[in-house]
Tab-separated table of C-alpha atoms in Angstrom:
chain	number	residue	atom	x	y	z
A	1	MET	CA	56.979	41.643	11.557
A	2	SER	CA	55.926	38.113	12.514
A	3	ARG	CA	52.479	39.233	13.689
A	4	HIS	CA	51.440	40.109	10.130
A	5	LEU	CA	50.583	37.491	7.528
A	6	GLU	CA	49.905	39.491	4.349
A	7	VAL	CA	53.053	39.767	2.219
A	8	ARG	CA	52.571	43.450	1.385
A	9	GLU	CA	52.146	44.377	5.055
A	10	VAL	CA	55.218	42.335	6.045
A	11	LEU	CA	57.303	44.133	3.404
A	12	ARG	CA	56.062	47.508	4.608
A	13	ARG	CA	56.904	46.648	8.230
A	14	ILE	CA	60.386	45.446	7.314
A	15	THR	CA	61.120	48.613	5.335
A	16	ALA	CA	59.846	50.995	8.022
A	17	SER	CA	61.674	49.064	10.758
A	18	ALA	CA	64.978	49.132	8.864
A	19	ARG	CA	64.750	52.881	8.257
A	20	ARG	CA	63.883	53.628	11.891
A	21	LEU	CA	66.410	51.193	13.375
A	22	LEU	CA	69.374	52.527	11.400
A	23	GLY	CA	68.386	56.187	11.296
A	24	ALA	CA	68.183	56.394	7.504
A	25	GLU	CA	66.352	59.101	5.579
A	26	TYR	CA	65.122	56.671	2.927
A	27	ALA	CA	64.468	52.940	2.824
A	28	ALA	CA	63.208	50.563	0.157
A	29	LEU	CA	62.687	46.834	-0.238
A	30	GLY	CA	62.553	45.095	-3.586
A	31	VAL	CA	61.291	41.580	-4.308
A	32	PRO	CA	62.363	40.434	-7.788
A	33	ASP	CA	60.188	38.933	-10.467
A	34	ASP	CA	61.379	36.667	-13.283
A	35	HIS	CA	61.243	39.342	-15.968
A	36	GLY	CA	63.905	41.852	-14.956
A	37	GLY	CA	61.579	43.905	-12.781
A	38	PHE	CA	60.160	43.823	-9.272
A	39	ALA	CA	57.169	41.817	-8.158
A	40	GLN	CA	56.999	44.114	-5.101
A	41	PHE	CA	58.824	47.378	-4.365
A	42	VAL	CA	58.076	49.173	-1.079
A	43	VAL	CA	59.510	52.536	-0.006
A	44	ASP	CA	59.578	54.460	3.275
A	45	GLY	CA	60.520	58.115	3.747
A	46	VAL	CA	58.974	59.224	0.454
A	47	THR	CA	55.548	60.904	0.320
A	48	ASP	CA	52.806	59.658	-1.987
A	49	GLU	CA	53.197	62.793	-4.102
A	50	GLN	CA	56.956	62.255	-4.444
A	51	TRP	CA	56.445	58.596	-5.318
A	52	LYS	CA	53.948	59.456	-8.072
A	53	ALA	CA	56.318	62.077	-9.477
A	54	ILE	CA	59.213	59.581	-9.617
A	55	GLY	CA	57.281	57.483	-12.121
A	56	PRO	CA	57.152	53.735	-12.860
A	57	LEU	CA	58.731	51.088	-10.637
A	58	PRO	CA	62.458	50.693	-11.202
A	59	ARG	CA	63.810	47.816	-13.246
A	60	GLN	CA	66.590	45.483	-12.075
A	61	HIS	CA	69.563	47.507	-13.223
A	62	GLY	CA	72.510	49.345	-11.735
A	63	VAL	CA	73.124	49.055	-8.008
A	64	LEU	CA	69.620	47.613	-7.445
A	65	ALA	CA	70.344	44.688	-9.744
A	66	GLU	CA	73.836	43.967	-8.408
A	67	MET	CA	72.426	43.357	-4.947
A	68	PHE	CA	70.526	40.291	-6.189
A	69	HIS	CA	73.834	38.610	-6.939
A	70	GLU	CA	75.338	39.342	-3.517
A	71	THR	CA	74.940	37.344	-0.315
A	72	GLY	CA	76.502	40.021	1.893
A	73	ALA	CA	76.039	43.698	2.564
A	74	VAL	CA	77.057	46.484	0.183
A	75	ARG	CA	78.064	49.684	2.001
A	76	LEU	CA	79.032	52.870	0.169
A	77	ASP	CA	79.858	56.375	1.368
A	78	ASP	CA	78.226	57.708	-1.788
A	79	VAL	CA	76.114	55.486	-4.035
A	80	ARG	CA	76.905	57.739	-7.022
A	81	THR	CA	80.512	56.538	-6.979
A	82	ALA	CA	79.519	52.899	-7.458
A	83	ARG	CA	80.685	51.291	-10.695
A	84	ALA	CA	77.171	50.130	-11.499
A	85	PHE	CA	75.461	53.461	-10.717
A	86	GLY	CA	73.258	54.540	-13.626
A	87	GLY	CA	71.423	57.616	-12.349
A	88	TRP	CA	67.802	58.115	-11.339
A	89	PRO	CA	64.666	59.962	-12.539
A	90	ASP	CA	64.469	63.759	-12.262
A	91	ALA	CA	61.987	63.692	-9.366
A	92	HIS	CA	64.017	61.121	-7.417
A	93	PRO	CA	65.541	62.386	-4.115
A	94	GLU	CA	69.310	62.817	-3.975
A	95	LEU	CA	70.973	59.828	-2.335
A	96	GLY	CA	74.417	59.681	-0.794
A	97	ALA	CA	75.454	57.155	1.860
A	98	PHE	CA	74.099	53.714	0.973
A	99	LEU	CA	73.689	50.362	2.687
A	100	GLY	CA	72.109	47.354	1.007
A	101	MET	CA	71.426	43.933	2.494
A	102	PRO	CA	70.041	40.845	0.723
A	103	ILE	CA	67.198	38.864	2.298
A	104	VAL	CA	68.178	35.233	1.809
A	105	ASP	CA	65.639	32.410	1.676
A	106	PRO	CA	65.950	30.547	5.012
A	107	ASP	CA	64.963	27.259	3.360
A	108	PRO	CA	66.177	27.287	-0.265
A	109	ALA	CA	65.120	24.514	-2.631
A	110	GLU	CA	68.720	24.133	-3.832
A	111	ASP	CA	72.106	24.225	-2.155
A	112	GLU	CA	72.842	27.742	-3.399
A	113	PRO	CA	71.375	30.541	-1.222
A	114	ALA	CA	68.498	32.313	-2.957
A	115	VAL	CA	68.005	36.067	-2.588
A	116	ILE	CA	64.265	36.666	-2.168
A	117	GLY	CA	64.540	40.405	-1.611
A	118	VAL	CA	66.921	43.273	-0.883
A	119	ILE	CA	66.701	46.057	1.703
A	120	TYR	CA	68.111	49.393	0.510
A	121	LEU	CA	68.926	52.264	2.904
A	122	ALA	CA	70.209	55.702	1.970
A	123	ASN	CA	71.281	58.966	3.626
A	124	LYS	CA	72.246	58.456	7.254
A	125	GLN	CA	70.355	61.009	9.335
A	126	GLY	CA	72.710	63.534	10.921
A	127	GLY	CA	75.227	63.096	8.121
A	128	GLY	CA	78.126	60.710	7.692
A	129	GLY	CA	78.010	57.132	6.481
A	130	PHE	CA	76.595	53.879	7.753
A	131	THR	CA	78.752	52.024	10.276
A	132	ASP	CA	79.801	48.458	11.037
A	133	HIS	CA	77.197	48.485	13.796
A	134	ASP	CA	74.513	49.561	11.312
A	135	GLU	CA	75.513	46.747	8.998
A	136	GLU	CA	75.300	44.158	11.767
A	137	LEU	CA	71.870	45.442	12.857
A	138	LEU	CA	70.608	45.251	9.291
A	139	ARG	CA	71.975	41.721	8.901
A	140	ILE	CA	70.004	40.612	11.996
A	141	LEU	CA	66.884	42.367	10.724
A	142	ALA	CA	67.240	40.728	7.302
A	143	ALA	CA	67.421	37.270	8.916
A	144	HIS	CA	64.161	37.923	10.777
A	145	ALA	CA	62.686	39.421	7.621
A	146	ALA	CA	63.478	36.249	5.674
A	147	LEU	CA	61.483	34.140	8.137
A	148	ALA	CA	58.588	36.612	8.274
A	149	LEU	CA	58.415	36.897	4.483
A	150	SER	CA	58.560	33.117	4.028
A	151	ASN	CA	55.773	32.634	6.592
A	152	ALA	CA	53.645	35.294	4.916
A	153	ARG	CA	54.106	33.642	1.541
A	154	LEU	CA	53.128	30.250	2.969
A	155	TYR	CA	50.065	31.808	4.588
A	156	GLU	CA	48.961	33.478	1.355
A	157	ARG	CA	49.543	30.242	-0.546
A	158	SER	CA	47.448	28.283	1.962
A	159	ARG	CA	44.748	30.946	1.710
A	160	GLU	CA	44.799	30.639	-2.089
A	161	LEU	CA	44.389	26.863	-1.760
A	162	THR	CA	41.511	27.373	0.685
A	163	LEU	CA	39.822	29.780	-1.718
A	164	ALA	CA	40.351	27.311	-4.567
A	165	GLY	CA	38.690	24.635	-2.453
A	166	GLU	CA	35.784	26.963	-1.680
A	167	ARG	CA	35.373	27.740	-5.381
A	168	ALA	CA	35.396	24.033	-6.222
A	169	ARG	CA	32.757	23.353	-3.568
A	170	ILE	CA	30.571	26.191	-4.831
A	171	ALA	CA	30.968	24.992	-8.416
A	172	HIS	CA	29.914	21.525	-7.242
A	173	ASP	CA	26.895	23.011	-5.479
A	174	LEU	CA	25.930	24.950	-8.584
A	175	HIS	CA	26.188	21.835	-10.709
A	176	ASP	CA	24.291	19.630	-8.267
A	177	ALA	CA	21.496	22.049	-7.487
A	178	VAL	CA	21.007	24.951	-9.876
A	179	ALA	CA	22.222	23.303	-13.079
A	180	GLN	CA	20.061	20.220	-12.585
A	181	LYS	CA	16.976	22.293	-11.787
A	182	LEU	CA	17.540	24.456	-14.859
A	183	PHE	CA	17.822	21.315	-16.985
A	184	SER	CA	14.523	20.032	-15.571
A	185	LEU	CA	12.971	23.445	-16.119
A	186	ARG	CA	14.039	23.448	-19.763
A	187	LEU	CA	12.544	19.986	-20.421
A	188	THR	CA	9.295	20.897	-18.660
A	189	ALA	CA	8.985	24.126	-20.642
A	190	LYS	CA	9.449	22.210	-23.894
A	191	ALA	CA	6.752	19.730	-22.858
A	192	ALA	CA	4.362	22.600	-22.033
A	193	ALA	CA	4.966	24.195	-25.426
A	194	LYS	CA	4.018	20.970	-27.205
A	195	LEU	CA	0.821	20.591	-25.122
A	196	VAL	CA	-0.527	24.144	-25.547
A	197	ASP	CA	-2.754	23.314	-28.556
A	198	ARG	CA	-3.427	19.611	-27.896
A	199	ASP	CA	-4.061	19.652	-24.129
A	200	PRO	CA	-4.290	23.181	-22.625
A	201	ALA	CA	-5.105	21.898	-19.127
A	202	ARG	CA	-2.014	19.681	-19.058
A	203	ALA	CA	0.042	22.556	-20.470
A	204	ARG	CA	-1.056	24.754	-17.559
A	205	GLU	CA	0.080	22.065	-15.124
A	206	GLU	CA	3.468	21.884	-16.820
A	207	LEU	CA	3.802	25.690	-16.714
A	208	ALA	CA	3.021	25.616	-12.986
A	209	GLU	CA	5.857	23.106	-12.619
A	210	VAL	CA	8.117	25.459	-14.600
A	211	ALA	CA	7.313	28.253	-12.138
A	212	ARG	CA	8.041	25.988	-9.166
A	213	LEU	CA	11.390	24.822	-10.563
A	214	ALA	CA	12.367	28.402	-11.431
A	215	ALA	CA	11.628	29.512	-7.858
A	216	GLU	CA	13.701	26.652	-6.430
A	217	ALA	CA	16.589	27.455	-8.772
A	218	ALA	CA	16.443	31.111	-7.726
A	219	ASP	CA	16.542	30.107	-4.036
A	220	GLU	CA	19.523	27.825	-4.614
A	221	LEU	CA	21.384	30.527	-6.526
A	222	ARG	CA	20.712	33.118	-3.825
A	223	ALA	CA	22.056	30.709	-1.203
A	224	VAL	CA	25.288	30.253	-3.154
A	225	VAL	CA	25.645	34.011	-3.652
A	226	VAL	CA	25.192	34.584	0.078
A	227	GLU	CA	28.099	32.199	0.750
A	228	LEU	CA	30.238	34.136	-1.718
A	229	ARG	CA	29.711	37.402	0.135
A	230	PRO	CA	32.747	38.316	2.245
A	231	ALA	CA	32.170	37.954	5.961
A	232	ALA	CA	32.898	41.312	7.582
A	233	LEU	CA	34.263	39.799	10.758
A	234	GLU	CA	36.969	42.397	11.273
A	235	GLU	CA	34.593	45.331	10.813
A	236	ASP	CA	31.393	44.027	12.398
A	237	GLY	CA	32.361	41.125	14.652
A	238	LEU	CA	30.947	37.605	14.758
A	239	SER	CA	27.501	38.345	16.214
A	240	ALA	CA	26.697	41.129	13.753
A	241	THR	CA	28.026	39.127	10.802
A	242	LEU	CA	25.945	36.073	11.735
A	243	ALA	CA	22.870	38.238	12.276
A	244	SER	CA	23.320	39.815	8.843
A	245	GLN	CA	23.742	36.485	7.070
A	246	VAL	CA	20.736	34.963	8.848
A	247	GLN	CA	18.654	37.981	7.840
A	248	VAL	CA	19.602	37.564	4.185
A	249	LEU	CA	18.895	33.826	4.248
A	250	ASP	CA	15.552	34.433	5.944
A	251	ARG	CA	14.530	36.683	3.051
A	252	ALA	CA	15.796	34.239	0.420
A	253	HIS	CA	14.146	31.050	1.741
A	254	ALA	CA	10.655	29.949	2.678
A	255	ALA	CA	11.871	28.634	6.038
A	256	ASP	CA	11.727	30.895	9.096
A	257	ILE	CA	15.343	31.530	10.173
A	258	ALA	CA	16.074	33.275	13.486
A	259	PHE	CA	19.241	34.386	15.298
A	260	ALA	CA	19.921	35.280	18.931
A	261	ALA	CA	23.125	36.176	20.780
A	262	ASP	CA	23.801	36.334	24.519
A	263	ARG	CA	26.898	37.668	26.368
A	264	VAL	CA	29.275	36.975	23.483
A	265	ARG	CA	32.790	38.300	24.004
A	266	VAL	CA	35.295	39.120	21.301
A	267	LEU	CA	37.199	35.948	20.377
A	268	PRO	CA	40.490	35.382	18.538
A	269	GLN	CA	40.078	35.893	14.811
A	270	ALA	CA	40.686	32.220	13.952
A	271	GLN	CA	37.953	31.094	16.367
A	272	GLU	CA	35.438	33.610	15.018
A	273	ALA	CA	36.206	32.567	11.436
A	274	ALA	CA	35.761	28.878	12.308
A	275	LEU	CA	32.445	29.526	14.079
A	276	LEU	CA	31.172	31.514	11.110
A	277	ARG	CA	32.124	28.807	8.599
A	278	VAL	CA	30.513	26.069	10.675
A	279	ALA	CA	27.343	28.145	10.983
A	280	GLN	CA	27.296	28.647	7.209
A	281	GLU	CA	27.780	24.918	6.562
A	282	ALA	CA	25.096	23.888	9.056
A	283	LEU	CA	22.640	26.444	7.652
A	284	HIS	CA	23.417	25.244	4.143
A	285	ASN	CA	22.598	21.653	5.146
A	286	ALA	CA	19.406	22.627	6.956
A	287	LEU	CA	18.077	24.694	4.058
A	288	ARG	CA	19.226	22.355	1.295
A	289	HIS	CA	18.538	18.890	2.690
A	290	SER	CA	16.268	18.915	5.738
A	291	GLY	CA	13.033	20.439	4.474
A	292	ALA	CA	12.888	22.427	7.732
A	293	ARG	CA	10.249	25.116	8.223
A	294	ARG	CA	12.196	26.714	11.065
A	295	VAL	CA	15.925	27.061	11.706
A	296	THR	CA	17.324	28.711	14.844
A	297	VAL	CA	20.883	29.971	15.300
A	298	THR	CA	22.095	30.956	18.774
A	299	LEU	CA	25.482	32.198	19.926
A	300	ALA	CA	26.217	32.443	23.644
A	301	GLY	CA	29.209	33.200	25.804
A	302	THR	CA	30.509	30.447	28.091
A	303	PRO	CA	31.885	30.776	31.653
A	304	ASP	CA	35.474	30.284	30.439
A	305	ARG	CA	35.102	33.322	28.120
A	306	GLY	CA	34.590	31.086	25.099
A	307	ALA	CA	31.461	30.691	22.968
A	308	LEU	CA	28.821	28.092	22.113
A	309	LEU	CA	27.208	28.081	18.661
A	310	ARG	CA	23.969	26.123	18.161
A	311	ILE	CA	22.087	25.561	14.896
A	312	SER	CA	18.835	23.621	15.211
A	313	ASP	CA	16.101	22.831	12.701
A	314	ASN	CA	12.754	21.030	12.694
A	315	GLY	CA	13.443	19.225	9.440
A	316	ARG	CA	13.215	15.562	8.570
A	317	GLY	CA	16.470	14.670	10.321
A	318	PHE	CA	18.684	11.711	9.431
A	319	ASP	CA	20.699	8.837	10.844
A	320	PRO	CA	24.302	10.144	11.053
A	321	GLU	CA	25.757	6.617	10.986
A	322	SER	CA	23.835	5.676	7.823
A	323	VAL	CA	24.954	8.889	6.151
A	324	ARG	CA	28.568	8.166	7.096
A	325	ARG	CA	28.401	4.593	5.733
A	326	ALA	CA	26.848	5.849	2.499
A	327	GLY	CA	29.745	8.271	2.005
A	328	ARG	CA	27.500	11.355	2.199
A	329	HIS	CA	29.197	13.520	4.770
A	330	LEU	CA	27.128	16.720	4.417
A	331	GLY	CA	30.275	18.696	5.304
A	332	LEU	CA	30.427	17.115	8.771
A	333	ALA	CA	34.103	16.194	8.473
A	334	SER	CA	34.914	19.738	7.383
A	335	MET	CA	32.993	21.201	10.340
A	336	ARG	CA	34.743	18.887	12.807
A	337	ASP	CA	38.125	19.783	11.307
A	338	ARG	CA	37.373	23.497	11.659
A	339	ALA	CA	36.388	23.027	15.305
A	340	ALA	CA	39.469	20.950	16.122
A	341	ALA	CA	41.774	23.439	14.411
A	342	VAL	CA	40.842	26.135	16.964
A	343	GLY	CA	40.752	23.858	20.011
A	344	GLY	CA	36.990	23.477	19.965
A	345	ARG	CA	34.599	20.551	19.700
A	346	LEU	CA	31.617	19.861	17.464
A	347	THR	CA	28.626	17.632	18.225
A	348	LEU	CA	25.688	16.619	16.065
A	349	ASP	CA	22.362	15.248	17.221
A	350	SER	CA	19.877	14.036	14.620
A	351	ALA	CA	17.417	11.220	13.930
A	352	PRO	CA	14.802	10.586	11.234
A	353	GLY	CA	11.767	12.773	11.905
A	354	LYS	CA	13.466	14.526	14.847
A	355	GLY	CA	15.265	17.433	13.218
A	356	THR	CA	18.965	18.221	13.620
A	357	VAL	CA	21.070	20.117	16.156
A	358	VAL	CA	24.675	21.091	15.478
A	359	GLU	CA	26.729	22.565	18.345
A	360	MET	CA	30.244	23.944	18.304
A	361	GLU	CA	32.008	25.163	21.430
A	362	VAL	CA	35.336	27.011	21.495
A	363	PRO	CA	37.359	27.825	24.640
A	364	GLY	CA	38.264	31.308	25.779
A	365	ALA	CA	41.523	32.933	24.733
């Protein structure tokens, strides 16, 4: 359960594990919402066709609802004899023996324990009811499930914050680059319109400027769109993903952009993601700020089974210390943070008129 970080996958693993561990015919896990329903409801032991025939998700009523007010197990020889039992839809399977266990928040915000989900098991395989041993096993599983579910929620929340930060950065880029160019384009077009009759030659010059600004705005917009495209690391791997992105950028920009890879092994997912993001940031800087006519991206395996990423350009270069003092970081702090987060290191070599080289090395797994 702890290997998975997406909430839905964690819930599915918990449910399947509980059913298999206790030998139940059916298992379900419900996570409540604040409106009398379920934010998530996962089942195991029911086919897709059966699930569709059952109909909408259940509401918090009957035995399902009572479990959210319990901090211990509820074990019944026949769920239909429970005081709170209220029946089920026509297509619902017949349930008999029942065992329910709350999943309690391991770190509640208040003193009172908070139930963040409930595991429901029904119909002991081979007949009979659930035992004390079954109940103890499910209690242990629920404790692990609470930690796994909390970790998955924290991961998804951190991912949401990361995505929000990416959106803010992209919005900033759009404002700084595309929006300003479009504003200039609009003013230049207005000036050309006023000059058409009075000074045709000057009007033609202004229209040529309109065309130039429009082309630059289109290039900037394409660059932002490329960054928005999901990186298919899991499907294609780092080398293929980098090659694809470089190919797209090469078509979108006047600069010549090349990529080469040599003896690159598969790396842990976090390392590949960090290398990809650093490459994107360095390419963004080279194409946006350097005026480079050629940018080269190389990715090579290292003797310790790690990888070395190198992005070099023949642009105007800059003095890193002057940039730092001026408060213009060009994403350098972000790149260094990404490298450090996966145990790697990032170096930058640049000087006015000398181009720029960014290198990031990550160790082997």
